[in-house]
Amino acid sequence: MKKGEETFSIIIEHLRRRNIPFQIENNHVFTTEQGVTMIADFVQDHLNINNVFYRIHDHEWESLANIDQVIDAKWIDDVIQNKQIHCHYQPIITADQKIYGFELLARFTDAKGETIYPNVIFNAARKRGRLYALDRLCRLTAVRYAAKIPNNLKAFINFIPTSIYSPAFCLRSTTLLAEKLKLDTNRLVFEVVETDKVQDVEHLKEILHYYRTRGFHYALDDVGEGYSTINLLADLKPNVMKLDMKYVQGVAGDHKKQQAAMSFLEKSIEIGSIPLAEGVETEEDYLWLKQKGYELFQGYLFGKPAPDIQLSV
């Protein structure tokens, strides 16, 4: 018996002795978190841990040396289970500074009520394999908060397309909740988070098609690499395209940012999408973008995210 085979047999026998549930398929061991922790401890002493791999559900394979990150992120389970989330509202305005709608921004707290920042919680969810569950919690919470917005205004709701396996299956709960709350579907604008990081464009098309056929609107948060062609953008048919703040802030005095902003504007006009500039902080940038033809604006100049709806800017 080879050393690797012998070690494998020892691990299996140890799982059995400890009454830890497991299954074996094609030389792969399927077990619980407790089992994985035990295996990692054993491998640390008897094998090169960098040559042993694990994965959670159908996620990417990773070195077992990284398993501590998964264990350390266990707190995310409580946040999701206990729904330690609420939303803040940030206004989106028209060129003449009338309220067009609000973006609903998720805010999280720990068991003591202390704030957990979004980058921390989403990184933990990715490591733990809970991104779908967290994204679902955010979407459903945002829909409930959208019901508080006046009927003539839009509600922008973020979602992460890479967390969605099957649009018809995964998004059904969102559409059912909107129906239960009697929300007009065209008032809800589902905003693709990390647009420029989406690699599976066909999958994104399926998701957007699902939303479109049910009467919802949707927005792309940044048109980056892979979304630069007019044909592709026209195929995606976004109702709103958001110009990233890195091109907005200081645009009034920066020639390169002005070129990027104008190129973005031309694309949005060509495909019939509403151009929105986010991250507006100064009057100069707002006036420059407004003069060039931008229709919607969002940023601290008009209002910071707040727990209550503010109907004036």
Coordinates of C-alpha atoms in Angstrom, one line a residue:
M1 CA 0.0 0.0 0.0
K2 CA 1.4 3.4 -1.0
K3 CA 1.8 6.1 1.7
G4 CA -1.0 8.2 0.3
E5 CA -3.4 5.2 0.3
E6 CA -2.4 4.2 3.8
T7 CA -3.0 7.8 5.1
F8 CA -6.3 7.9 3.3
S9 CA -7.4 4.7 5.1
I10 CA -6.2 6.0 8.4
I11 CA -8.3 9.2 8.0
I12 CA -11.4 7.2 7.1
E13 CA -11.0 4.9 10.1
H14 CA -10.5 7.9 12.4
L15 CA -13.7 9.5 11.0
R16 CA -15.5 6.2 11.6
R17 CA -14.2 5.9 15.2
R18 CA -15.3 9.4 16.0
N19 CA -18.8 8.8 14.6
I20 CA -18.3 11.8 12.2
P21 CA -20.6 11.4 9.2
F22 CA -18.8 10.9 5.8
Q23 CA -19.2 9.5 2.3
I24 CA -16.6 8.3 -0.2
E25 CA -17.1 8.8 -3.9
N26 CA -14.3 8.5 -6.5
N27 CA -11.6 8.8 -3.8
H28 CA -13.2 12.0 -2.5
V29 CA -14.4 12.3 1.1
F30 CA -17.6 14.2 1.8
T31 CA -17.9 15.1 5.5
T32 CA -19.0 17.7 8.0
E33 CA -17.1 20.8 9.1
Q34 CA -16.0 18.9 12.2
G35 CA -14.6 16.2 9.9
V36 CA -12.8 18.6 7.7
T37 CA -11.2 20.2 10.8
M38 CA -10.1 16.8 12.0
I39 CA -8.6 15.9 8.6
A40 CA -6.7 19.2 8.4
D41 CA -5.2 18.6 11.9
F42 CA -4.1 15.1 10.8
V43 CA -2.8 16.2 7.4
Q44 CA -0.8 19.0 9.0
D45 CA 1.4 16.4 10.8
H46 CA 1.5 13.6 8.2
L47 CA 1.3 15.1 4.7
N48 CA 2.0 18.3 2.8
I49 CA -1.2 20.2 3.5
N50 CA -0.7 22.3 0.4
N51 CA -1.2 19.2 -1.7
V52 CA -4.6 18.3 -0.1
F53 CA -7.7 20.2 -1.4
Y54 CA -11.2 20.9 -0.3
R55 CA -14.2 22.6 -1.6
I56 CA -17.6 23.7 -0.3
H57 CA -20.6 22.6 -2.4
D58 CA -19.7 23.3 -6.0
H59 CA -17.2 26.1 -5.3
E60 CA -13.6 26.2 -6.5
W61 CA -11.1 23.7 -5.0
E62 CA -8.7 25.3 -2.5
S63 CA -5.7 24.2 -0.5
L64 CA -6.6 22.7 2.8
A65 CA -4.1 25.1 4.3
N66 CA -6.8 27.8 3.8
I67 CA -9.5 25.9 5.9
D68 CA -8.9 28.1 8.9
Q69 CA -10.4 31.1 7.0
V70 CA -13.6 29.1 6.6
I71 CA -13.7 28.2 10.3
D72 CA -12.9 31.8 11.3
A73 CA -15.8 33.0 9.2
K74 CA -18.4 30.9 11.1
W75 CA -19.9 34.0 12.6
I76 CA -21.5 34.8 9.2
D77 CA -23.9 31.9 9.8
D78 CA -25.4 33.7 12.8
V79 CA -25.8 37.0 10.9
I80 CA -27.7 35.1 8.2
Q81 CA -29.7 32.9 10.5
N82 CA -30.7 35.8 12.8
K83 CA -31.2 38.3 10.0
Q84 CA -28.9 40.9 11.5
I85 CA -29.5 43.3 8.7
H86 CA -31.4 46.5 7.9
C87 CA -31.3 49.0 5.0
H88 CA -30.4 52.6 4.6
Y89 CA -31.9 54.8 1.8
Q90 CA -29.7 57.0 -0.5
P91 CA -31.6 59.4 -2.8
I92 CA -31.2 59.3 -6.6
I93 CA -32.2 62.6 -8.2
T94 CA -33.1 64.0 -11.6
A95 CA -31.2 66.8 -13.4
D96 CA -33.5 69.3 -11.9
Q97 CA -33.0 67.8 -8.4
K98 CA -36.3 66.1 -7.9
I99 CA -36.3 62.7 -6.2
Y100 CA -36.3 59.8 -8.7
G101 CA -35.9 57.0 -6.2
F102 CA -33.6 55.5 -3.6
E103 CA -30.9 53.0 -3.5
L104 CA -31.4 50.5 -0.7
L105 CA -28.0 49.8 1.0
A106 CA -27.6 46.8 3.3
R107 CA -26.2 47.4 6.8
F108 CA -25.2 44.6 9.1
T109 CA -24.7 44.3 12.9
D110 CA -23.1 41.7 15.1
A111 CA -24.7 40.1 18.2
K112 CA -23.8 43.2 20.3
G113 CA -25.3 45.6 17.8
E114 CA -22.0 46.8 16.5
T115 CA -21.7 47.6 12.7
I116 CA -20.2 45.0 10.4
Y117 CA -18.9 46.7 7.2
P118 CA -20.1 45.3 3.9
N119 CA -16.6 44.4 2.6
V120 CA -16.0 42.3 5.8
I121 CA -19.3 40.5 5.6
F122 CA -19.2 39.7 1.9
N123 CA -15.6 38.4 2.1
A124 CA -16.6 36.1 5.0
A125 CA -19.6 34.9 3.0
R126 CA -17.4 34.0 0.1
K127 CA -14.9 32.1 2.2
R128 CA -17.7 30.3 4.0
G129 CA -19.6 29.4 0.8
R130 CA -22.6 31.5 2.0
L131 CA -22.7 34.1 -0.7
Y132 CA -26.0 32.9 -2.1
A133 CA -27.7 32.9 1.3
L134 CA -26.4 36.4 2.1
D135 CA -27.3 37.8 -1.3
R136 CA -30.8 36.4 -0.9
L137 CA -31.2 37.9 2.6
C138 CA -30.1 41.3 1.2
R139 CA -32.5 41.1 -1.7
L140 CA -35.5 40.1 0.4
T141 CA -34.8 42.7 3.1
A142 CA -34.4 45.4 0.4
V143 CA -37.8 44.5 -1.2
R144 CA -39.4 44.9 2.2
Y145 CA -37.8 48.3 2.7
A146 CA -38.9 49.3 -0.8
A147 CA -42.5 48.9 0.3
K148 CA -42.0 52.0 2.5
I149 CA -40.9 54.2 -0.5
P150 CA -43.7 56.4 -2.0
N151 CA -45.4 54.7 -5.0
N152 CA -44.2 57.2 -7.6
L153 CA -40.5 56.6 -6.8
K154 CA -38.1 53.8 -7.8
A155 CA -36.2 51.5 -5.5
F156 CA -32.7 50.3 -6.6
I157 CA -31.8 46.9 -5.1
N158 CA -28.4 45.4 -5.4
F159 CA -27.7 41.8 -6.3
I160 CA -24.6 39.7 -7.0
P161 CA -25.1 37.7 -10.3
T162 CA -22.4 35.2 -9.5
S163 CA -24.3 34.1 -6.4
I164 CA -27.3 33.0 -8.4
Y165 CA -27.4 29.5 -9.7
S166 CA -30.7 29.3 -11.6
P167 CA -32.6 32.5 -12.1
A168 CA -36.0 30.9 -12.2
F169 CA -35.3 29.0 -9.0
C170 CA -33.2 31.4 -7.0
L171 CA -35.1 34.6 -7.8
R172 CA -38.6 33.2 -7.3
S173 CA -38.7 34.2 -3.6
T174 CA -37.9 37.8 -4.6
T175 CA -40.7 38.0 -7.1
L176 CA -43.2 36.3 -4.8
L177 CA -42.4 38.8 -2.0
A178 CA -42.9 41.7 -4.4
E179 CA -46.3 40.3 -5.3
K180 CA -47.2 39.8 -1.7
L181 CA -46.3 43.4 -0.8
K182 CA -48.2 44.6 -3.9
L183 CA -45.2 46.4 -5.3
D184 CA -45.4 47.4 -8.9
T185 CA -42.6 45.5 -10.6
N186 CA -41.5 48.5 -12.7
R187 CA -40.7 50.4 -9.5
L188 CA -38.0 47.9 -8.6
V189 CA -34.6 48.4 -10.3
F190 CA -32.3 45.5 -9.7
E191 CA -28.7 46.7 -9.8
V192 CA -25.9 44.3 -10.9
V193 CA -23.1 44.6 -8.3
E194 CA -19.5 44.2 -9.6
T195 CA -20.7 44.3 -13.3
D196 CA -17.1 44.5 -14.5
K197 CA -16.2 41.3 -12.7
V198 CA -18.9 39.1 -14.3
Q199 CA -17.2 36.5 -16.5
D200 CA -20.2 34.4 -17.5
V201 CA -22.1 36.9 -19.7
E202 CA -24.6 34.3 -20.9
H203 CA -25.6 33.6 -17.3
L204 CA -26.0 37.3 -16.6
K205 CA -28.3 37.5 -19.7
E206 CA -30.5 34.7 -18.3
I207 CA -30.8 36.6 -15.0
L208 CA -31.7 39.9 -16.7
H209 CA -34.1 38.1 -19.0
Y210 CA -35.9 36.7 -16.0
Y211 CA -36.3 40.1 -14.4
R212 CA -37.3 41.7 -17.7
T213 CA -40.1 39.2 -18.5
R214 CA -41.6 39.8 -15.1
G215 CA -41.7 43.6 -15.5
F216 CA -38.8 44.5 -13.3
H217 CA -36.1 47.1 -14.3
Y218 CA -32.4 46.7 -13.9
A219 CA -29.2 48.6 -13.9
L220 CA -25.5 48.0 -14.6
D221 CA -23.3 49.6 -11.9
D222 CA -20.2 50.0 -14.1
V223 CA -19.5 49.3 -17.8
G224 CA -15.9 48.0 -17.8
E225 CA -13.9 45.4 -19.7
G226 CA -16.1 42.9 -21.4
Y227 CA -19.1 45.3 -21.6
S228 CA -17.5 47.9 -23.9
T229 CA -19.2 46.9 -27.2
I230 CA -22.4 48.5 -28.2
N231 CA -23.8 45.2 -29.4
L232 CA -23.3 43.5 -26.1
L233 CA -24.8 46.4 -24.1
A234 CA -27.8 46.6 -26.5
D235 CA -28.3 42.8 -25.9
L236 CA -28.2 43.3 -22.2
K237 CA -30.8 46.1 -22.5
P238 CA -30.1 47.8 -19.1
N239 CA -32.8 50.4 -18.1
V240 CA -30.1 52.4 -16.3
M241 CA -26.3 52.6 -16.6
K242 CA -24.3 53.9 -13.7
L243 CA -21.1 55.8 -14.3
D244 CA -18.6 54.7 -11.6
M245 CA -17.6 57.4 -9.1
K246 CA -13.9 57.1 -10.1
Y247 CA -14.9 58.9 -13.3
V248 CA -17.4 61.3 -11.6
Q249 CA -15.3 62.7 -8.8
G250 CA -13.2 65.6 -10.2
V251 CA -14.6 65.2 -13.7
A252 CA -15.1 68.9 -14.1
G253 CA -11.4 69.5 -14.1
D254 CA -10.0 66.3 -15.5
H255 CA -9.7 65.8 -19.2
K256 CA -9.3 62.0 -19.1
K257 CA -12.3 61.6 -16.8
Q258 CA -14.3 63.8 -19.1
Q259 CA -13.5 61.6 -22.1
A260 CA -14.5 58.5 -20.1
A261 CA -17.8 60.2 -19.0
M262 CA -18.6 61.2 -22.5
S263 CA -17.9 57.8 -24.0
F264 CA -20.2 56.3 -21.3
L265 CA -22.9 58.8 -22.1
E266 CA -22.8 58.1 -25.8
K267 CA -23.1 54.4 -25.2
S268 CA -26.1 54.8 -22.9
I269 CA -27.9 57.1 -25.3
E270 CA -27.2 54.7 -28.2
I271 CA -28.8 51.7 -26.5
G272 CA -31.7 53.7 -24.9
S273 CA -30.4 53.5 -21.3
I274 CA -30.7 56.2 -18.7
P275 CA -27.2 57.5 -17.7
L276 CA -26.7 57.9 -13.9
A277 CA -23.6 59.4 -12.3
E278 CA -22.9 58.1 -8.8
G279 CA -20.6 59.4 -6.2
V280 CA -21.3 63.1 -6.9
E281 CA -19.8 65.2 -4.1
T282 CA -19.3 68.7 -5.6
E283 CA -21.5 71.2 -7.4
E284 CA -18.9 71.6 -10.1
D285 CA -19.0 67.9 -11.1
Y286 CA -22.8 67.9 -10.9
L287 CA -23.1 70.9 -13.2
W288 CA -20.6 69.6 -15.7
L289 CA -22.3 66.2 -16.0
K290 CA -25.8 67.8 -16.1
Q291 CA -24.7 70.2 -18.9
K292 CA -23.4 67.2 -20.9
G293 CA -26.6 65.3 -20.7
Y294 CA -26.6 63.0 -17.6
E295 CA -30.1 62.5 -16.4
L296 CA -29.8 60.9 -12.9
F297 CA -27.4 61.6 -10.0
Q298 CA -26.5 60.1 -6.7
G299 CA -23.9 61.1 -4.1
Y300 CA -23.2 62.9 -0.9
L301 CA -24.0 66.3 -2.6
F302 CA -27.6 65.3 -2.5
G303 CA -27.8 63.0 0.5
K304 CA -25.9 60.3 2.4
P305 CA -27.4 56.9 3.1
A306 CA -29.9 57.3 6.0
P307 CA -32.2 55.0 8.0
D308 CA -35.2 57.1 7.1
I309 CA -36.6 58.3 3.8
Q310 CA -35.8 61.9 3.1
L311 CA -38.1 63.4 0.4
S312 CA -36.1 66.6 -0.1
V313 CA -32.5 67.3 -1.1

